[in-house]
Coordinates of C-alpha atoms and ligand atoms in Angstrom, one line a residue:
X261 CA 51.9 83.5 131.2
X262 CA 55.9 83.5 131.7
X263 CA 56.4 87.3 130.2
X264 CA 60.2 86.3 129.5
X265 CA 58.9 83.0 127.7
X266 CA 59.5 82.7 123.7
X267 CA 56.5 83.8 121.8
X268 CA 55.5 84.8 118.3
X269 CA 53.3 87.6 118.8
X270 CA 52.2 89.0 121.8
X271 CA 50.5 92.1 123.4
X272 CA 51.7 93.4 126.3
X273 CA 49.3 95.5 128.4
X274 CA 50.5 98.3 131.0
X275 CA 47.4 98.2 133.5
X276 CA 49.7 101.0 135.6
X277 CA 49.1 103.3 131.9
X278 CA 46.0 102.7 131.9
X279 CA 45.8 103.4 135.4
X280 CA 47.5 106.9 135.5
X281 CA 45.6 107.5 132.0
X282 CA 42.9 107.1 134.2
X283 CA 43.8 109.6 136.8
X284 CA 44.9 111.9 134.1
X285 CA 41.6 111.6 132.8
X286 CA 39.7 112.5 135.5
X287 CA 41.4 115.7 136.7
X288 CA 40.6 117.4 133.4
X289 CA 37.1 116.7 134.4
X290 CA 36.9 117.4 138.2
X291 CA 33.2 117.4 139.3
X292 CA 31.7 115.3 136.2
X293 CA 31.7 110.9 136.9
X294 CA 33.8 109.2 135.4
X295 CA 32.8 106.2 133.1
X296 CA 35.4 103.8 131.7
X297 CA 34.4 102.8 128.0
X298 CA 35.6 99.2 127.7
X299 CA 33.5 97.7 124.8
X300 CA 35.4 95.6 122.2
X301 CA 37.1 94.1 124.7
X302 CA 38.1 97.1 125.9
X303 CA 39.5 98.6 122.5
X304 CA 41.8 95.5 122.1
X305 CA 43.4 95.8 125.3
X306 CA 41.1 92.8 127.3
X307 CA 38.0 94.0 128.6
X308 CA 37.8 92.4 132.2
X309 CA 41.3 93.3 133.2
X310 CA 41.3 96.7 132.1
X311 CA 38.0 96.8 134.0
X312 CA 39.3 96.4 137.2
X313 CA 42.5 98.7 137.0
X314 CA 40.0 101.6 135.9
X315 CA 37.4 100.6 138.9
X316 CA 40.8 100.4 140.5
X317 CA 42.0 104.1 139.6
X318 CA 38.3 105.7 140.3
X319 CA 36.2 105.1 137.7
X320 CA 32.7 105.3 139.0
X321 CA 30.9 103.9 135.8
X322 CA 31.7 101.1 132.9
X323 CA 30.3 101.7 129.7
X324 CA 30.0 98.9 127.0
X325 CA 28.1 99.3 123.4
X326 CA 26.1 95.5 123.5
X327 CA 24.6 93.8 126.5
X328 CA 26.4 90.6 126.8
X329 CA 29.5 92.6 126.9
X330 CA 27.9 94.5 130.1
X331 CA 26.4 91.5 131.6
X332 CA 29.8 89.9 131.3
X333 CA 31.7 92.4 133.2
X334 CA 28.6 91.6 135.9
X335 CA 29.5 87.9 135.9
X336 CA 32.8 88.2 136.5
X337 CA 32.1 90.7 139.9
X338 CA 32.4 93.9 138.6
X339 CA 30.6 96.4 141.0
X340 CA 28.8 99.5 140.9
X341 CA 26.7 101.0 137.9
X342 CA 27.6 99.5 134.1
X343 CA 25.9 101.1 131.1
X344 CA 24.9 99.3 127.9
X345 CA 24.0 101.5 125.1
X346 CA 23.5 99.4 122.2
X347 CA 20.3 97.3 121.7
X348 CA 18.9 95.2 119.1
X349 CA 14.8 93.3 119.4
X350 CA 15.0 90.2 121.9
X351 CA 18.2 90.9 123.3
X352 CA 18.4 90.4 126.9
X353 CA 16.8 93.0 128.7
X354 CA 15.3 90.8 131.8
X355 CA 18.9 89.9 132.4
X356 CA 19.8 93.2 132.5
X357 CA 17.3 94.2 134.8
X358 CA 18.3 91.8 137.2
X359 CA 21.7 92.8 136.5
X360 CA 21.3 96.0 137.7
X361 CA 22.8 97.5 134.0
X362 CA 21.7 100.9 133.4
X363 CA 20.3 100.1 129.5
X364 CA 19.9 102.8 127.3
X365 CA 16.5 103.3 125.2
X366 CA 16.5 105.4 122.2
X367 CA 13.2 104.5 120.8
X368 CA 9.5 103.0 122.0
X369 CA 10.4 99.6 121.0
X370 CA 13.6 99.5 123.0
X371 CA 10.7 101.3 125.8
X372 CA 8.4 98.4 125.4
X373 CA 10.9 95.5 125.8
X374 CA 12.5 97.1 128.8
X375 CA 9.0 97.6 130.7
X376 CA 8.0 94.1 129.5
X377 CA 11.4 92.9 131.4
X378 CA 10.9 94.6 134.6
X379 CA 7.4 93.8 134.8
X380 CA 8.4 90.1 134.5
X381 CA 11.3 90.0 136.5
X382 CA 9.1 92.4 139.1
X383 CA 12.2 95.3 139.5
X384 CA 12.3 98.7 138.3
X385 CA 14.9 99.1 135.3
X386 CA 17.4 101.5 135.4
X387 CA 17.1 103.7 131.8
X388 CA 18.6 106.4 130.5
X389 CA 17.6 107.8 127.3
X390 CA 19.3 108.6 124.5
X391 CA 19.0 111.6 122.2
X392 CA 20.6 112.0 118.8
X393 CA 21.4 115.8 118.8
X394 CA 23.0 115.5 115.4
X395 CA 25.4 112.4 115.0
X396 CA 22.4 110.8 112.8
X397 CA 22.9 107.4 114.6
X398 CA 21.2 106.1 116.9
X399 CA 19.1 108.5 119.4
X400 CA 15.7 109.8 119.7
X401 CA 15.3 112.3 117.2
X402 CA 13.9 115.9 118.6
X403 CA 10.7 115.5 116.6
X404 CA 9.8 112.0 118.6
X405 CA 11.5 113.1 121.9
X406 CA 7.9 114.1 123.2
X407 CA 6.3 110.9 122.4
X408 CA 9.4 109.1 124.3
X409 CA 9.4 111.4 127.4
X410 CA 5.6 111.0 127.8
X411 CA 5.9 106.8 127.4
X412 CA 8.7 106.7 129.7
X413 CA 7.2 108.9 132.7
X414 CA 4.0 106.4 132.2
X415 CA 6.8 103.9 133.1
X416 CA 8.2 105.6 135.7
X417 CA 4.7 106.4 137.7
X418 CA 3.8 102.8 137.1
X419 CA 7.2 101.8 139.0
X420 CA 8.6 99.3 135.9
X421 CA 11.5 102.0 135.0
X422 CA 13.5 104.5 136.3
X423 CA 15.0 107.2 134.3
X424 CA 18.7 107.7 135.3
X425 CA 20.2 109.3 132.5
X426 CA 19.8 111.6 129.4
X427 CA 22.4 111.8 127.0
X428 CA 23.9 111.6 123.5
X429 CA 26.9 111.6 121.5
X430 CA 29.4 113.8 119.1
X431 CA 29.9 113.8 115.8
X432 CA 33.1 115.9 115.6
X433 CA 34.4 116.4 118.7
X434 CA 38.1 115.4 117.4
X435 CA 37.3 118.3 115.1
X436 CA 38.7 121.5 116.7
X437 CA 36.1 124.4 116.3
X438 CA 33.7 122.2 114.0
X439 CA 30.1 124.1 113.9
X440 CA 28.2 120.8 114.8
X441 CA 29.9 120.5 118.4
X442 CA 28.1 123.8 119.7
X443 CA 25.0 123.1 117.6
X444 CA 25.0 119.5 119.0
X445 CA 25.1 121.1 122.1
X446 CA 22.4 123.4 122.0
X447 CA 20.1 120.7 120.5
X448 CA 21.6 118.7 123.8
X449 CA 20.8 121.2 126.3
X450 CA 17.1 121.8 125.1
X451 CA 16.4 117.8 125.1
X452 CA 17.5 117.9 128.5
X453 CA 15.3 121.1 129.4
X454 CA 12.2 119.5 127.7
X455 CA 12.5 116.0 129.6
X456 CA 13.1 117.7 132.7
X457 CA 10.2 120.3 132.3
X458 CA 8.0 117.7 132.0
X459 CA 9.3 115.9 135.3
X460 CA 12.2 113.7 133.8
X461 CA 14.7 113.4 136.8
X462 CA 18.0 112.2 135.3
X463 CA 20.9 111.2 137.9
X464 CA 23.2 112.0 135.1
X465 CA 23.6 113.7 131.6
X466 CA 26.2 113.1 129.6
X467 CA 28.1 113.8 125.9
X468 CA 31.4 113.7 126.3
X469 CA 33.6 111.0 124.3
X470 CA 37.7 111.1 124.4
X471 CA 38.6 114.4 122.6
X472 CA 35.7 116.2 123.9
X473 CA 37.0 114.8 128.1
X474 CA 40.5 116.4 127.0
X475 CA 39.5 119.6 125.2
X476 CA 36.0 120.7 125.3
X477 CA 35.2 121.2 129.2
X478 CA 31.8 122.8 128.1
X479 CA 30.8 119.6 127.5
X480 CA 31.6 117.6 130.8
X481 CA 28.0 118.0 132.4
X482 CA 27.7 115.1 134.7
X483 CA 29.4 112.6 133.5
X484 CA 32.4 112.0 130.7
X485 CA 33.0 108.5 128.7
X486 CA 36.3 108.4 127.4
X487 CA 37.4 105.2 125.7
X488 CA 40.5 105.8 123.4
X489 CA 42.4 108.1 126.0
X490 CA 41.7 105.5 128.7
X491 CA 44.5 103.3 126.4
X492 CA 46.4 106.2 126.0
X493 CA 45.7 106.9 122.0
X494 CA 45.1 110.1 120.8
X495 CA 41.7 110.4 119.4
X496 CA 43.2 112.3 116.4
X497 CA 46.8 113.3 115.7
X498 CA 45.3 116.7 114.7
X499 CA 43.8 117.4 118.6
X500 CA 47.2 117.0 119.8
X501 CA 49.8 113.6 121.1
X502 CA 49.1 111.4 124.2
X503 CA 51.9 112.6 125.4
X504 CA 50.5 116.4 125.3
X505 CA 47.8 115.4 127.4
X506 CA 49.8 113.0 129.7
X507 CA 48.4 109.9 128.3
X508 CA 50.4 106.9 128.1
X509 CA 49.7 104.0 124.8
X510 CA 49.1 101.0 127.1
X511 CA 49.6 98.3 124.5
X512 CA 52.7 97.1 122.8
X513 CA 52.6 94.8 119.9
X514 CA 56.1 92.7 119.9
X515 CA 57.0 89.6 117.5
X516 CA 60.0 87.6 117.7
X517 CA 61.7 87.4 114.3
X518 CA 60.8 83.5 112.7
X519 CA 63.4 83.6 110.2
X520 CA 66.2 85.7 109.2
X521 CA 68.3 84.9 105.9
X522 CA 70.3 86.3 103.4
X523 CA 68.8 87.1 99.7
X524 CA 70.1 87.8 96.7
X525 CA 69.3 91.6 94.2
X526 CA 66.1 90.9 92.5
X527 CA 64.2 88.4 94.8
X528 CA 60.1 88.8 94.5
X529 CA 59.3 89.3 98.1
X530 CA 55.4 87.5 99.4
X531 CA 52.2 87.3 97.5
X532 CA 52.5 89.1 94.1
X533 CA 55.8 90.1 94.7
X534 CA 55.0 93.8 95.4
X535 CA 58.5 94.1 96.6
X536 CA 61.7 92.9 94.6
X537 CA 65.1 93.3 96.7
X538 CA 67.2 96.0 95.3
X539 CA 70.4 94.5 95.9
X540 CA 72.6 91.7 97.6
X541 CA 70.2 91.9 101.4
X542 CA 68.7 90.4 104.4
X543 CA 65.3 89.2 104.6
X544 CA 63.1 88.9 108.3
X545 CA 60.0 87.3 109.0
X546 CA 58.0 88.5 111.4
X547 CA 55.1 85.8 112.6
X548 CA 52.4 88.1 112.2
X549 CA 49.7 88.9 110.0
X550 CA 46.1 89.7 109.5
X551 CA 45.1 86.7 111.0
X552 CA 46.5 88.7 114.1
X553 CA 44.3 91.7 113.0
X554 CA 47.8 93.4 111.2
X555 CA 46.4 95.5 109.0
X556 CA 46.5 94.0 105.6
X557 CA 46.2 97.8 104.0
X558 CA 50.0 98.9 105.6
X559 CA 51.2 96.1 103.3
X560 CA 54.6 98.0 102.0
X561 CA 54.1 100.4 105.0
X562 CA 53.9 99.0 108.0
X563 CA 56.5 100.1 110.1
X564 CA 58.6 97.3 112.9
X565 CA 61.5 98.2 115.3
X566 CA 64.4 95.4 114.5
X567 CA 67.8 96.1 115.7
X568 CA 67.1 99.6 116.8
X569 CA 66.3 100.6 113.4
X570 CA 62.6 101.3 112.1
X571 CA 61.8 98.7 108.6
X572 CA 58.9 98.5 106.8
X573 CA 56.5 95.4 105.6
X574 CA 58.1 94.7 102.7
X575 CA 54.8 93.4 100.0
X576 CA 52.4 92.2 101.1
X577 CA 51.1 91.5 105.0
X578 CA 49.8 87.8 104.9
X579 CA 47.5 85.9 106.9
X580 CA 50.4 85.0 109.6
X581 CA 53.4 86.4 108.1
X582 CA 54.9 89.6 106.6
X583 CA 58.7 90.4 105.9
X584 CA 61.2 92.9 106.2
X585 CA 64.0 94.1 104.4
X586 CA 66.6 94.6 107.1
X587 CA 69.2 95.9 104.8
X588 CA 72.1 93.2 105.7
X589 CA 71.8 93.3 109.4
X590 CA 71.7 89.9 110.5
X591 CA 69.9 89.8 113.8
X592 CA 69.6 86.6 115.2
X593 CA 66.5 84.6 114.7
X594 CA 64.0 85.2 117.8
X595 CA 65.2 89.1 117.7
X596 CA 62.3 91.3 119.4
X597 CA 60.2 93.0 116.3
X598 CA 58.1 96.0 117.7
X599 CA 55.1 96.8 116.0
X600 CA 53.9 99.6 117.8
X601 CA 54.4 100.5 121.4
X602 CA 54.7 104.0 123.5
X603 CA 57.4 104.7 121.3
X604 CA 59.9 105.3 124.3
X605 CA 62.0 102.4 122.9
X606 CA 62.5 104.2 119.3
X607 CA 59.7 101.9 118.3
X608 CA 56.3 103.2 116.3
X609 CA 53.2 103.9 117.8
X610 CA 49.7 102.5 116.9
X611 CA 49.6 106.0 115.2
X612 CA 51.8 105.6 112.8
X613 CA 50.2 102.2 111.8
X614 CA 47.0 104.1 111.2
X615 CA 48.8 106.5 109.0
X616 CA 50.4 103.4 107.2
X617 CA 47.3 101.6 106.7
X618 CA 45.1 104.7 106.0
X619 CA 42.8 104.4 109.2
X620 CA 42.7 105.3 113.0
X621 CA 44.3 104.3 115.8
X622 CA 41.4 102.9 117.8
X623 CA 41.0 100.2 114.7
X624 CA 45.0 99.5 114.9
X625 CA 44.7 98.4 118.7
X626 CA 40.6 97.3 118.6
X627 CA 41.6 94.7 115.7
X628 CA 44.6 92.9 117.5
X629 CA 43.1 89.4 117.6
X630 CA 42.3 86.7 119.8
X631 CA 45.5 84.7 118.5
X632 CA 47.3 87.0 120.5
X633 CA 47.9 86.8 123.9
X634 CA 47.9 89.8 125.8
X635 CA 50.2 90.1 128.7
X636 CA 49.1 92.2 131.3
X637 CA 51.9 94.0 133.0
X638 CA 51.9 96.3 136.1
X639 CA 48.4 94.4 137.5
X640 CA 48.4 95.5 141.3
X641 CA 48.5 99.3 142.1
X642 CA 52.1 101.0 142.7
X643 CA 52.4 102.3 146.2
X644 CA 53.5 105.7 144.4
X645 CA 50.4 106.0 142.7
X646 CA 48.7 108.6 143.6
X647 CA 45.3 108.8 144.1
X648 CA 43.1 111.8 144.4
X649 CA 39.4 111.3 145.2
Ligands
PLP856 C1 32.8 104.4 122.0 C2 31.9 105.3 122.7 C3 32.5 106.2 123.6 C4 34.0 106.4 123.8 O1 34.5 107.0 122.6 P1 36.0 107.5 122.5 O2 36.1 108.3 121.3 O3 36.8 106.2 122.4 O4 36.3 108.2 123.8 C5 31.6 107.0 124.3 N1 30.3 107.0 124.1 C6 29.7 106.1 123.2 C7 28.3 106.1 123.0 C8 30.5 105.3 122.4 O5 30.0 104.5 121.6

């Protein structure tokens, strides 16, 4: 795609960001492997691209939540190990097997399909097994931990599995000092013990999400899985900015103004006129809605860079259009309208559209649709990027 072309709405992706985020990443977790969490198309953000820039910028592992997502990273030649976590009855573990995914288990069900798989496709499967040390989602509860350890090593002295990881997950991790982090990873550490007392040989054990990767080195063990930090978004304003732990927002959000026209005090502004112009103004539309995955909650909050000058949706957001009340500035039709961005420009971040639409930033940037074409900026590594393995 020409990147200077006219557009409507477009997201522009800085695969050098997501690159140094990368980088950034894995020096707070020197020793531990890395694994780059690129589910939902990665976050928003295009999940075979930003693939490759984190293979690209040392990450040894991808990490998706479904199997289809992982087996479509496989197709299109992704190398080296790629972990599925989230399972459902008669989804496709014999292609996984063959795959070479490493698929997590978390109960005897998910056991008995992957043995049944290997056994016909005549390979060991790669399994790690997942405990729930207190997020109350999925995971093997302590209680049937036994029952799973025992089935599994069956598997593994019969040759159909292989058990390459034991981990779980946090609850509060963006929650500095919450009690369930350290009694999370108490329950973690004596799930491990057990398994491994009774001959459970893991390659890797793992806990750490985003905000636990940037401030919790405790909980690094072998391996982190950062998602949210990879695209340079905080995990939660409270834990600190990107920018204080040298992360980079990697997608920017820009509309081109559709229409720009003067409006008289008193005009009813979108559906339900939840806006009335105060006075003699100037009315912009920016092509963009929740058809686009704009957050129909920031309607009245939203915030857009026009002109230099931060406005906000004005009503309601729309299917493929909102407005703003630009105050009598007359910008010329096809003016840039930032959404969200770094915020280097003066423009808002995908932060402050949480805040605006009372959610968090990973749903701002995972809901940009598929009518939106992302741009991908900055594809082949910088000679000044440094690399440190
Ligand atoms: C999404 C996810 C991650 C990454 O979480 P972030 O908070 O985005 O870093 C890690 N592990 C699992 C199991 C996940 O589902």
């Amino acid at each position: 795609m020409n990147e200077t072309a006219p557009f409507r709405v477009r997201a522009e992706i800085d695969l050098a960001a997501l690159r140094a985020n990368v980088r950034a990443l894995r020096a707070r977790a020197r020793g531990a492997a890395f694994m780059a969490v690129v589910k939902a198309d990665a976050y928003g953000h295009g999940m075979v691209p930003c693939a490759r820039a984190a293979v690209d910028a040392g990450a040894d592992w991808l990490g998706t939540a479904t199997p289809q997502e992982a087996l479509a990273l496989r197709a299109a030649g992704l190398p080296g190990r790629i972990m599925c976590w989230l399972w459902t009855p008669g989804d496709p573990w014999r292609e996984g097997v063959e795959a070479d995914l490493d698929m997590s288990v978390s109960a005897l069900w998910a056991l008995r399909e992957v043995t049944a798989a290997a056994r016909q496709a005549g390979r060991t499967a790669r399994v790690q097994l997942k405990a729930d040390t207190g997020l109350g989602r999925n995971g093997c509860m302590p209680e049937d931990w036994p029952e799973l350890i025992a089935e599994a090593l069956r598997a593994e002295a019969e040759g159909t599995i292989e058990v390459t990881g034991l981990w779980s997950h946090f609850a509060c991790a963006d929650e500095p000092g919450h009690p369930s982090i350290a009694a999370q990873l108490t329950v973690f550490r004596e799930m491990v013990a057990y398994a491994e007392g009774q001959g459970v040989r893991p390659e890797v054990r793992h806990i750490a999400n985003s905000p636990a990767t940037l401030t919790l080195p405790e909980t690094h063990f072998d391996l982190v899985r950062p998602g949210i930090a990879m695209y340079g978004v905080s995990p939660s304003p409270e834990i600190g900015t990107p920018q204080d732990f040298g992360l980079r927002p990697v997608m920017t959000v820009a509309a081109s103004l559709a229409h720009v026209k003067q409006a008289p005090g008193g005009h009813g502004v979108s559906y339900g006129h939840h806006y009335t112009t105060p006075g003699d103004t100037t009315l912009g539309l920016v092509p963009a809605g929740y058809g686009d995955g704009i957050p129909r909650h920031a309607s009245g909050s939203g915030p857009v860079l026009v002109g230099g000058k931060w406005r906000t949706a004005a009503g309601r957001i729309a299917m493929d259009q909102f407005v703003v009340d630009l105050g009598g500035d007359e910008p010329e039709v096809g003016s840039e309208a930032l959404l969200f961005g770094p915020g280097d420009r003066g423009e808002p971040t995908a932060e402050d559209w949480a805040q605006a639409a009372g959610t968090i930033a990973y749903e701002i940037v995972t809901r940009i649709g598929s009518r939106v074409p992302r741009v991908y900026v900055n594809e082949r590594t910088g000679a000044d990027e440094q690399h440190d393995d």
